[in-house]
Tab-separated table of C-alpha atoms in Angstrom:
chain	number	residue	atom	x	y	z
A	5	MET	CA	-20.313	89.808	-217.889
A	6	ILE	CA	-17.829	90.166	-215.025
A	7	ARG	CA	-18.391	87.465	-212.455
A	8	LEU	CA	-16.600	86.969	-209.144
A	9	GLU	CA	-17.168	83.854	-207.097
A	10	ASN	CA	-15.770	83.487	-203.614
A	11	ILE	CA	-12.611	85.527	-204.309
A	12	HIS	CA	-9.980	85.471	-201.567
A	13	LYS	CA	-6.843	87.601	-201.635
A	14	ARG	CA	-4.062	87.770	-199.094
A	15	PHE	CA	-1.053	90.050	-198.728
A	16	GLY	CA	1.080	87.812	-196.531
A	17	GLU	CA	-0.823	87.383	-193.277
A	18	LEU	CA	-3.377	90.018	-194.109
A	19	GLU	CA	-6.495	88.803	-195.856
A	20	VAL	CA	-7.856	91.756	-197.809
A	21	LEU	CA	-10.615	89.977	-199.730
A	22	LYS	CA	-12.559	87.433	-197.727
A	23	GLY	CA	-14.819	85.737	-200.203
A	24	ILE	CA	-16.237	88.174	-202.717
A	25	ASP	CA	-19.256	87.210	-204.790
A	26	CYS	CA	-20.650	89.647	-207.286
A	27	GLU	CA	-21.558	90.121	-210.882
A	28	VAL	CA	-21.613	93.050	-213.264
A	29	GLN	CA	-24.015	92.764	-216.190
A	30	GLN	CA	-23.431	94.103	-219.658
A	31	GLY	CA	-24.238	97.832	-219.731
A	32	GLU	CA	-24.483	98.115	-215.985
A	33	VAL	CA	-22.837	100.867	-213.926
A	34	VAL	CA	-21.803	99.549	-210.538
A	35	CYS	CA	-20.258	101.723	-207.842
A	36	LEU	CA	-18.102	100.202	-205.168
A	37	ILE	CA	-18.026	102.227	-201.966
A	38	GLY	CA	-16.491	101.705	-198.561
A	39	ALA	CA	-13.838	103.007	-196.182
A	40	SER	CA	-10.207	102.982	-197.284
A	41	GLY	CA	-8.601	99.652	-196.583
A	42	SER	CA	-11.857	97.804	-197.147
A	43	GLY	CA	-10.451	96.092	-200.248
A	44	LYS	CA	-12.255	98.038	-203.004
A	45	SER	CA	-9.173	98.880	-205.047
A	46	THR	CA	-7.708	95.416	-204.592
A	47	LEU	CA	-10.931	93.922	-205.874
A	48	LEU	CA	-10.803	96.153	-208.948
A	49	ARG	CA	-7.160	95.309	-209.568
A	50	CYS	CA	-7.959	91.606	-209.426
A	51	VAL	CA	-10.539	92.071	-212.156
A	52	ASN	CA	-7.875	93.686	-214.371
A	53	GLY	CA	-5.357	90.977	-213.548
A	54	LEU	CA	-3.022	93.457	-211.854
A	55	GLU	CA	-3.302	91.393	-208.677
A	56	THR	CA	-3.470	87.659	-208.267
A	57	TYR	CA	-6.027	86.020	-205.989
A	58	GLU	CA	-5.561	82.842	-204.024
A	59	GLU	CA	-8.989	81.337	-204.087
A	60	GLY	CA	-12.195	81.578	-206.062
A	61	ARG	CA	-13.074	82.153	-209.653
A	62	LEU	CA	-13.067	85.395	-211.593
A	63	THR	CA	-14.385	85.385	-215.143
A	64	ILE	CA	-15.016	87.950	-217.847
A	65	ASP	CA	-17.514	86.709	-220.426
A	66	GLY	CA	-16.767	83.247	-219.169
A	67	ASN	CA	-12.979	83.591	-219.613
A	68	LEU	CA	-10.960	82.998	-216.496
A	69	VAL	CA	-8.874	85.970	-215.318
A	70	ASP	CA	-5.520	84.778	-214.072
A	71	ALA	CA	-2.814	87.413	-213.585
A	72	ARG	CA	-0.145	84.749	-214.143
A	73	SER	CA	-1.386	83.487	-217.491
A	74	LYS	CA	-0.580	84.946	-220.886
A	75	ASP	CA	-4.247	85.312	-221.792
A	76	VAL	CA	-4.570	88.065	-219.220
A	77	ARG	CA	-3.226	90.462	-221.855
A	78	SER	CA	-6.085	89.992	-224.245
A	79	LEU	CA	-8.540	90.244	-221.361
A	80	ARG	CA	-7.003	93.564	-220.418
A	81	THR	CA	-7.763	94.961	-223.829
A	82	SER	CA	-11.417	94.073	-223.343
A	83	VAL	CA	-11.665	95.391	-219.787
A	84	THR	CA	-9.390	98.329	-219.223
A	85	MET	CA	-8.705	100.589	-216.295
A	86	VAL	CA	-8.607	104.254	-215.274
A	87	PHE	CA	-6.356	105.006	-212.328
A	88	GLN	CA	-6.528	107.367	-209.384
A	89	ARG	CA	-3.273	109.029	-210.361
A	90	PHE	CA	-4.033	108.996	-214.132
A	91	ASN	CA	-0.738	107.239	-214.997
A	92	LEU	CA	-0.504	108.881	-218.393
A	93	PHE	CA	2.739	108.297	-220.279
A	94	PRO	CA	4.619	111.565	-219.600
A	95	HIS	CA	6.848	111.257	-222.671
A	96	ARG	CA	3.915	111.150	-225.058
A	97	THR	CA	1.362	113.770	-226.051
A	98	ALA	CA	-2.308	113.449	-225.167
A	99	LEU	CA	-3.029	112.050	-228.618
A	100	GLU	CA	-0.101	109.622	-228.492
A	101	ASN	CA	-1.276	108.404	-225.099
A	102	VAL	CA	-4.623	107.576	-226.675
A	103	THR	CA	-3.240	105.955	-229.843
A	104	GLU	CA	-0.488	103.977	-228.102
A	105	GLY	CA	-2.654	100.947	-227.351
A	106	PRO	CA	-4.556	100.777	-230.664
A	107	ILE	CA	-1.365	101.083	-232.749
A	108	HIS	CA	1.111	99.037	-230.742
A	109	VAL	CA	-1.088	96.510	-228.965
A	110	LYS	CA	-3.955	96.028	-231.388
A	111	GLY	CA	-1.988	96.719	-234.578
A	112	MET	CA	-4.450	99.299	-235.901
A	113	ALA	CA	-3.269	101.409	-238.861
A	114	ARG	CA	-1.680	104.637	-237.670
A	115	SER	CA	-3.953	106.941	-239.677
A	116	GLU	CA	-7.044	105.156	-238.460
A	117	ALA	CA	-5.835	105.273	-234.839
A	118	ILE	CA	-5.052	108.973	-235.060
A	119	GLU	CA	-8.481	109.723	-236.463
A	120	MET	CA	-10.077	107.740	-233.659
A	121	GLY	CA	-7.796	109.427	-231.116
A	122	HIS	CA	-8.961	112.865	-232.230
A	123	GLU	CA	-12.576	111.750	-232.031
A	124	LEU	CA	-12.154	110.393	-228.518
A	125	LEU	CA	-10.323	113.488	-227.310
A	126	ALA	CA	-13.048	115.638	-228.852
A	127	ARG	CA	-15.612	113.581	-227.000
A	128	MET	CA	-13.712	114.387	-223.802
A	129	GLY	CA	-13.658	118.068	-224.818
A	130	LEU	CA	-9.901	117.965	-225.270
A	131	ASP	CA	-9.142	117.896	-228.970
A	132	ALA	CA	-7.457	121.298	-228.681
A	133	LYS	CA	-4.946	119.645	-226.329
A	134	ALA	CA	-4.137	116.711	-228.622
A	135	HIS	CA	-0.487	117.702	-228.982
A	136	THR	CA	0.050	118.766	-225.380
A	137	TYR	CA	2.183	116.714	-223.000
A	138	PRO	CA	0.572	115.509	-219.763
A	139	ASP	CA	2.653	117.782	-217.536
A	140	SER	CA	1.031	120.796	-219.189
A	141	LEU	CA	-2.495	119.515	-218.530
A	142	SER	CA	-4.564	119.999	-215.381
A	143	GLY	CA	-5.447	116.937	-213.306
A	144	GLY	CA	-8.977	116.918	-214.687
A	145	GLN	CA	-7.705	117.106	-218.240
A	146	GLN	CA	-5.188	114.346	-217.595
A	147	GLN	CA	-7.882	112.098	-216.208
A	148	ARG	CA	-10.075	112.743	-219.231
A	149	VAL	CA	-7.158	111.837	-221.509
A	150	ALA	CA	-6.779	108.660	-219.440
A	151	ILE	CA	-10.460	107.882	-220.031
A	152	ALA	CA	-9.958	108.464	-223.758
A	153	ARG	CA	-6.939	106.142	-223.636
A	154	ALA	CA	-9.073	103.451	-222.013
A	155	LEU	CA	-11.873	103.980	-224.570
A	156	ALA	CA	-9.402	103.719	-227.436
A	157	MET	CA	-9.012	100.029	-226.659
A	158	GLN	CA	-12.733	99.705	-227.502
A	159	PRO	CA	-13.245	97.807	-224.274
A	160	ARG	CA	-16.328	95.881	-223.227
A	161	ALA	CA	-16.039	97.438	-219.779
A	162	ILE	CA	-13.977	100.064	-217.954
A	163	LEU	CA	-12.804	99.866	-214.356
A	164	PHE	CA	-12.349	103.163	-212.514
A	165	ASP	CA	-10.136	103.212	-209.427
A	166	GLU	CA	-11.081	106.345	-207.464
A	167	PRO	CA	-10.836	108.453	-210.617
A	168	THR	CA	-11.469	111.772	-208.872
A	169	SER	CA	-9.646	111.277	-205.560
A	170	ALA	CA	-6.395	112.888	-206.694
A	171	LEU	CA	-8.133	115.912	-208.202
A	172	ASP	CA	-8.610	119.415	-206.876
A	173	PRO	CA	-12.264	119.806	-205.898
A	174	GLU	CA	-13.061	122.197	-208.748
A	175	LEU	CA	-11.837	119.638	-211.311
A	176	VAL	CA	-13.910	116.715	-210.067
A	177	GLY	CA	-17.042	117.803	-211.944
A	178	GLU	CA	-15.559	117.623	-215.431
A	179	VAL	CA	-14.346	114.053	-214.916
A	180	LEU	CA	-17.636	112.888	-213.425
A	181	GLU	CA	-19.419	114.547	-216.345
A	182	ALA	CA	-17.292	112.574	-218.804
A	183	MET	CA	-18.038	109.354	-216.909
A	184	ARG	CA	-21.725	110.151	-216.866
A	185	GLY	CA	-21.555	110.512	-220.653
A	186	LEU	CA	-20.091	107.016	-220.945
A	187	ALA	CA	-22.731	105.577	-218.654
A	188	ASP	CA	-25.451	107.152	-220.784
A	189	GLU	CA	-23.988	105.486	-223.855
A	190	GLY	CA	-24.320	102.127	-222.184
A	191	MET	CA	-20.684	101.436	-221.238
A	192	THR	CA	-20.274	98.768	-218.603
A	193	MET	CA	-18.505	100.395	-215.673
A	194	LEU	CA	-17.238	99.273	-212.300
A	195	VAL	CA	-16.340	102.361	-210.299
A	196	VAL	CA	-14.559	102.615	-206.967
A	197	THR	CA	-15.534	106.023	-205.695
A	198	HIS	CA	-16.125	108.307	-202.746
A	199	GLU	CA	-18.440	110.503	-204.806
A	200	MET	CA	-21.807	109.622	-203.301
A	201	GLY	CA	-23.613	112.063	-205.596
A	202	PHE	CA	-22.254	110.256	-208.641
A	203	ALA	CA	-23.094	106.871	-207.151
A	204	ARG	CA	-26.632	107.980	-206.442
A	205	GLU	CA	-27.327	109.568	-209.815
A	206	VAL	CA	-25.457	107.401	-212.255
A	207	SER	CA	-25.090	103.896	-210.922
A	208	ASP	CA	-27.501	101.065	-211.430
A	209	ARG	CA	-26.190	99.314	-208.399
A	210	VAL	CA	-24.057	100.143	-205.376
A	211	LEU	CA	-21.907	97.677	-203.485
A	212	PHE	CA	-20.695	98.545	-200.019
A	213	MET	CA	-17.500	96.847	-198.906
A	214	ASP	CA	-16.256	96.480	-195.384
A	215	GLN	CA	-13.182	94.583	-194.200
A	216	GLY	CA	-12.848	92.489	-197.313
A	217	ARG	CA	-16.495	91.596	-197.708
A	218	ILE	CA	-19.410	92.978	-199.678
A	219	VAL	CA	-21.917	93.691	-196.956
A	220	GLU	CA	-24.518	95.497	-198.976
A	221	ASN	CA	-25.552	95.111	-202.588
A	222	GLY	CA	-28.533	96.853	-204.112
A	223	SER	CA	-29.817	99.792	-206.087
A	224	ALA	CA	-28.292	103.189	-205.295
A	225	GLU	CA	-31.567	104.172	-203.688
A	226	GLN	CA	-31.566	101.098	-201.455
A	227	VAL	CA	-27.962	101.213	-200.338
A	228	LEU	CA	-27.510	104.950	-199.992
A	229	THR	CA	-30.844	106.043	-198.535
A	230	ASN	CA	-32.009	102.964	-196.776
A	231	PRO	CA	-28.966	100.908	-195.820
A	232	GLN	CA	-29.677	97.722	-193.894
A	233	HIS	CA	-26.284	97.046	-192.455
A	234	GLU	CA	-24.975	98.939	-189.458
A	235	ARG	CA	-21.535	99.358	-191.068
A	236	THR	CA	-23.082	100.963	-194.125
A	237	GLN	CA	-25.135	103.328	-191.997
A	238	ASP	CA	-21.995	104.300	-190.063
A	239	PHE	CA	-19.971	104.849	-193.199
A	240	LEU	CA	-22.619	106.926	-194.944
A	241	ARG	CA	-23.130	109.073	-191.866
A	242	ARG	CA	-19.413	109.820	-191.741
A	243	VAL	CA	-19.148	110.509	-195.474
A	244	LEU	CA	-22.222	112.676	-195.713
A	245	GLU	CA	-21.311	114.728	-192.633
A	246	ARG	CA	-18.145	115.946	-194.319
B	15	MET	CA	58.614	127.143	-225.210
B	16	ASN	CA	59.984	127.008	-228.744
B	17	ASP	CA	61.804	123.901	-227.732
B	18	PHE	CA	58.540	122.383	-226.527
B	19	ILE	CA	56.763	123.110	-229.803
B	20	GLU	CA	59.641	121.796	-231.873
B	21	LYS	CA	59.840	118.551	-229.946
B	22	SER	CA	56.071	118.189	-229.949
B	23	GLY	CA	56.250	118.155	-233.713
B	24	ASP	CA	58.547	115.156	-233.528
B	25	TYR	CA	56.502	113.261	-230.958
B	26	LEU	CA	53.064	113.981	-232.325
B	27	PRO	CA	52.887	111.361	-235.106
B	28	ILE	CA	53.853	108.599	-232.678
B	29	LEU	CA	51.380	109.736	-230.041
B	30	LEU	CA	48.580	110.233	-232.574
B	31	ASN	CA	49.032	106.632	-233.564
B	32	GLY	CA	48.293	105.780	-229.915
B	33	VAL	CA	45.288	108.110	-229.958
B	34	GLY	CA	43.793	106.074	-232.790
B	35	ILE	CA	44.032	102.898	-230.733
B	36	THR	CA	42.704	104.636	-227.621
B	37	VAL	CA	39.671	105.840	-229.582
B	38	SER	CA	38.867	102.460	-231.118
B	39	LEU	CA	39.397	100.776	-227.769
B	40	THR	CA	37.053	103.266	-226.084
B	41	ILE	CA	34.356	102.845	-228.707
B	42	THR	CA	34.520	99.044	-228.781
B	43	ALA	CA	34.503	98.801	-224.995
B	44	LEU	CA	31.679	101.350	-224.764
B	45	VAL	CA	29.483	99.345	-227.135
B	46	ILE	CA	30.156	96.132	-225.203
B	47	ALA	CA	29.614	97.872	-221.856
B	48	THR	CA	26.347	99.474	-222.958
B	49	LEU	CA	24.824	96.327	-224.442
B	50	LEU	CA	25.957	94.033	-221.633
B	51	GLY	CA	25.009	96.637	-219.029
B	52	LEU	CA	21.519	96.794	-220.483
B	53	VAL	CA	21.294	93.014	-220.322
B	54	TRP	CA	22.328	92.922	-216.633
B	55	ALA	CA	19.933	95.760	-215.773
B	56	LEU	CA	16.977	94.196	-217.597
B	57	MET	CA	17.661	90.820	-215.996
B	58	ARG	CA	17.648	92.458	-212.594
B	59	TYR	CA	14.527	94.505	-213.403
B	60	SER	CA	12.631	91.475	-214.724
B	61	GLY	CA	12.104	90.227	-211.174
B	62	ILE	CA	12.568	86.637	-212.383
B	63	GLY	CA	14.484	84.832	-209.618
B	64	PRO	CA	17.287	83.055	-211.525
B	65	LEU	CA	17.886	86.039	-213.842
B	66	VAL	CA	18.082	88.435	-210.901
B	67	PHE	CA	20.530	86.111	-209.178
B	68	ILE	CA	22.805	85.797	-212.206
B	69	SER	CA	22.776	89.529	-212.815
B	70	LYS	CA	23.533	90.397	-209.190
B	71	THR	CA	26.313	87.819	-208.994
B	72	VAL	CA	28.031	88.981	-212.172
B	73	VAL	CA	27.753	92.675	-211.327
B	74	ASN	CA	28.997	92.298	-207.772
B	75	THR	CA	31.834	89.938	-208.694
B	76	VAL	CA	33.139	92.033	-211.539
B	77	ARG	CA	32.776	95.292	-209.609
B	78	GLY	CA	34.779	93.817	-206.775
B	79	ILE	CA	37.866	92.979	-208.861
B	80	PRO	CA	40.291	95.690	-210.029
B	81	ILE	CA	40.205	96.283	-213.775
B	82	LEU	CA	43.953	95.654	-213.958
B	83	VAL	CA	43.552	92.205	-212.468
B	84	GLN	CA	40.657	91.432	-214.821
B	85	LEU	CA	42.788	92.434	-217.790
B	86	PHE	CA	45.691	90.243	-216.629
B	87	TYR	CA	43.264	87.404	-216.133
B	88	ILE	CA	41.679	87.690	-219.558
B	89	TYR	CA	45.004	88.124	-221.350
B	90	PHE	CA	47.211	85.692	-219.472
B	91	VAL	CA	44.907	83.127	-217.852
B	92	LEU	CA	42.150	82.562	-220.412
B	93	PRO	CA	44.618	81.199	-223.032
B	94	GLU	CA	45.131	78.259	-220.687
B	95	PHE	CA	41.449	77.449	-221.236
B	96	GLY	CA	41.873	77.750	-224.961
B	97	ILE	CA	40.530	81.299	-225.224
B	98	ASP	CA	43.313	83.162	-226.947
B	99	LEU	CA	42.559	86.843	-227.464
B	100	SER	CA	44.789	89.486	-229.005
B	101	ALA	CA	45.880	92.285	-226.665
B	102	PHE	CA	43.330	94.643	-228.204
B	103	GLN	CA	40.507	92.095	-228.000
B	104	ALA	CA	41.374	91.270	-224.407
B	105	GLY	CA	41.514	94.983	-223.538
B	106	ALA	CA	38.217	95.793	-225.238
B	107	PHE	CA	36.427	92.819	-223.732
B	108	GLY	CA	37.923	93.341	-220.258
B	109	LEU	CA	37.066	97.027	-220.131
B	110	GLY	CA	33.660	96.359	-221.694
B	111	LEU	CA	32.839	93.723	-219.100
B	112	ALA	CA	34.095	95.807	-216.173
B	113	TYR	CA	32.219	98.879	-217.337
B	114	SER	CA	29.046	96.931	-218.140
B	115	CYS	CA	28.645	96.511	-214.403
B	116	TYR	CA	28.909	100.246	-213.706
B	117	MET	CA	26.532	100.834	-216.608
B	118	ALA	CA	24.126	98.230	-215.247
B	119	GLU	CA	23.901	100.109	-211.974
B	120	ASN	CA	23.261	103.386	-213.824
B	121	PHE	CA	20.561	101.753	-215.917
B	122	ARG	CA	18.994	100.082	-212.909
B	123	ALA	CA	18.751	103.414	-211.106
B	124	GLY	CA	17.001	104.843	-214.155
B	125	LEU	CA	14.581	101.923	-214.422
B	126	GLU	CA	13.740	101.907	-210.749
B	127	ALA	CA	13.060	105.640	-210.745
B	128	ILE	CA	10.024	105.060	-212.944
B	129	ASP	CA	6.682	105.210	-211.200
B	130	LYS	CA	5.016	101.805	-210.795
B	131	GLY	CA	1.853	103.392	-212.146
B	132	GLN	CA	3.491	103.429	-215.567
B	133	ILE	CA	3.804	99.656	-215.482
B	134	GLU	CA	0.179	99.286	-214.456
B	135	ALA	CA	-0.968	101.690	-217.156
B	136	ALA	CA	0.999	99.740	-219.766
B	137	HIS	CA	-0.480	96.462	-218.507
B	138	SER	CA	-3.978	97.918	-218.425
B	139	ILE	CA	-3.900	98.531	-222.179
B	140	GLY	CA	-2.708	94.994	-222.775
B	141	MET	CA	1.026	95.563	-223.253
B	142	GLY	CA	3.346	92.635	-222.635
B	143	TRP	CA	6.777	92.993	-221.055
B	144	PRO	CA	8.884	93.592	-224.202
B	145	LEU	CA	6.490	96.151	-225.655
B	146	MET	CA	6.184	97.909	-222.305
B	147	MET	CA	9.965	98.135	-221.956
B	148	ARG	CA	10.390	99.472	-225.465
B	149	ARG	CA	7.501	101.944	-225.574
B	150	VAL	CA	7.030	103.027	-221.958
B	151	ILE	CA	9.862	102.220	-219.564
B	152	LEU	CA	13.116	102.597	-221.530
B	153	PRO	CA	12.260	105.927	-223.212
B	154	GLN	CA	11.609	107.410	-219.780
B	155	ALA	CA	14.609	105.745	-218.151
B	156	VAL	CA	16.941	107.174	-220.801
B	157	ARG	CA	16.391	110.663	-219.451
B	158	THR	CA	17.478	109.785	-215.936
B	159	VAL	CA	20.337	107.640	-217.118
B	160	LEU	CA	22.051	110.031	-219.530
B	161	PRO	CA	23.949	112.278	-217.089
B	162	PRO	CA	25.625	109.360	-215.250
B	163	TYR	CA	26.089	107.626	-218.614
B	164	GLY	CA	28.106	110.597	-219.917
B	165	ASN	CA	30.196	110.510	-216.780
B	166	THR	CA	30.884	106.797	-217.172
B	167	MET	CA	31.892	107.277	-220.824
B	168	ILE	CA	34.613	109.712	-219.775
B	169	MET	CA	35.829	107.395	-217.018
B	170	LEU	CA	36.034	104.612	-219.590
B	171	LEU	CA	38.056	106.758	-221.984
B	172	LYS	CA	40.634	107.388	-219.264
B	173	ASP	CA	40.630	103.801	-218.050
B	174	THR	CA	41.637	102.530	-221.491
B	175	SER	CA	45.135	103.576	-220.357
B	176	GLN	CA	45.071	100.492	-218.131
B	177	ALA	CA	45.140	98.302	-221.243
B	178	SER	CA	48.769	99.372	-221.645
B	179	VAL	CA	49.675	96.763	-219.027
B	180	ILE	CA	48.646	93.996	-221.413
B	181	THR	CA	50.662	95.535	-224.251
B	182	VAL	CA	47.893	97.379	-226.058
B	183	ALA	CA	49.788	100.161	-227.798
B	184	GLU	CA	47.363	102.932	-226.892
B	185	LEU	CA	48.169	106.513	-226.000
B	186	THR	CA	49.615	105.993	-222.518
B	187	MET	CA	51.739	103.087	-223.693
B	188	LYS	CA	53.126	105.120	-226.601
B	189	GLY	CA	53.845	107.975	-224.214
B	190	LYS	CA	55.662	105.697	-221.813
B	191	LEU	CA	57.835	104.240	-224.566
B	192	LEU	CA	58.565	107.649	-225.996
B	193	ALA	CA	59.459	109.121	-222.623
B	194	ALA	CA	61.713	106.183	-221.860
B	195	SER	CA	63.629	106.579	-225.083
B	196	THR	CA	63.912	110.392	-225.105
B	197	PHE	CA	64.083	111.112	-221.360
B	198	ASP	CA	61.847	114.067	-222.214
B	199	ASN	CA	59.217	113.246	-219.633
B	200	MET	CA	57.795	116.736	-219.403
B	201	THR	CA	56.979	117.243	-223.073
B	202	VAL	CA	55.710	113.724	-223.615
B	203	TYR	CA	53.427	113.462	-220.595
B	204	THR	CA	52.141	116.994	-221.075
B	205	LEU	CA	51.159	116.049	-224.600
B	206	VAL	CA	49.588	112.811	-223.427
B	207	ALA	CA	47.550	114.610	-220.764
B	208	VAL	CA	46.363	117.251	-223.227
B	209	MET	CA	45.356	114.560	-225.721
B	210	TYR	CA	43.147	112.774	-223.179
B	211	LEU	CA	41.585	116.103	-222.338
B	212	VAL	CA	40.909	116.823	-226.001
B	213	LEU	CA	39.475	113.338	-226.508
B	214	SER	CA	37.012	113.872	-223.685
B	215	VAL	CA	35.543	116.948	-225.377
B	216	PRO	CA	33.569	115.058	-228.058
B	217	LEU	CA	32.173	112.812	-225.330
B	218	LEU	CA	31.047	115.843	-223.327
B	219	VAL	CA	29.449	117.306	-226.434
B	220	LEU	CA	27.790	113.995	-227.273
B	221	SER	CA	26.311	113.508	-223.815
B	222	GLY	CA	25.142	117.124	-223.758
B	223	TYR	CA	23.475	116.623	-227.116
B	224	LEU	CA	21.813	113.375	-226.029
B	225	GLU	CA	20.534	114.990	-222.841
B	226	ARG	CA	18.933	117.785	-224.840
B	227	ARG	CA	17.577	115.392	-227.425
B	228	PHE	CA	15.933	113.027	-224.959
B	229	GLY	CA	15.187	115.634	-222.307
B	230	LYS	CA	12.717	117.180	-224.728
B	231	LYS	CA	10.505	114.087	-224.609
């Protein structure tokens, strides 16, 4: 469904993606792991058209993703994103954050959008907070609202950019639980994460990135317990020792 | 003191006539300044090369020329190019243009204070630039912009007195004429000063109201 072929991305002199090839199938949960600076987030942002890439071909359901073209907007409604720092709209309530896209981007009727918004918030265990502004929500709650906002676009896939990295440790569980729920329902997910437990239990496949390349690509079992590449072994040792 | 009150009674109708012109000049110039200022700020914020260049050039040029000189230019020089404005029109346009550049800088500060994550979030749900500005960026920028906006409104009110140099018969001009004909400088200029002060009160109230209104999300 999401296909990357030989993607190269440079920031000036620095080449952050050095030829990425990978594919995410419909209904698959793929975790992207690796040290910071390895290019994971950049890769994710390319898929959402938030970053341009210089070389290669990136397609979603066969449609080319090009951050500079107008079509990128409709692609973004089919593959949406959840951010590390939530990025909720602070001047809108939880419910309004969720209904913003359906009403104003997709042109859904207000009553219908509100009904769906309540349903999605309830699914995230947050319907009681529908009329609360983001600054009165905990980080975990904000991130769950952000997930509901992404779901409200009825996307074909959701990209998660380190969704639990900005959270206090005791709030990580509730967000991972919500993501696990989505995975169980068959949502296609590409997740940049440092949560090895989540990667192991939930993902169908794990990709390990190092210095702009995917050096390992296999089932969670394969990559996390029996890594072939020295870099992966190093990384996992450091992460698991923490 | 009795003398002051008695004379004030005589002067008041003339000065109030000037107040009317000062108020309409302030409002007209404020509307022009706000709309144009928004245009300059959005051009600059768009990040599109030529638009940024035009906006920067206009703002820096206009900011660098005294308002008095701009008014002279618009009133006395533009007619030579076939643009013949009345004194009031020239004053309103001149002040509006000059203040649009101060406004633009206020607006820009408000726009740039918004976290880049907001832009990404708006993009990630498929918003285009106009929708994002209207629904996400501007409503948040308004909150940061209002306090300096209120300040600029009051500066504009007082700067309308500069239009007297191009014969706009606003409050300061009326005061000057009255003082010259009565030699009663003290009463006249005291009244003029008090009137400006009184005029600034509604602006203070308005900006306070707007801050509360938009501060509440």
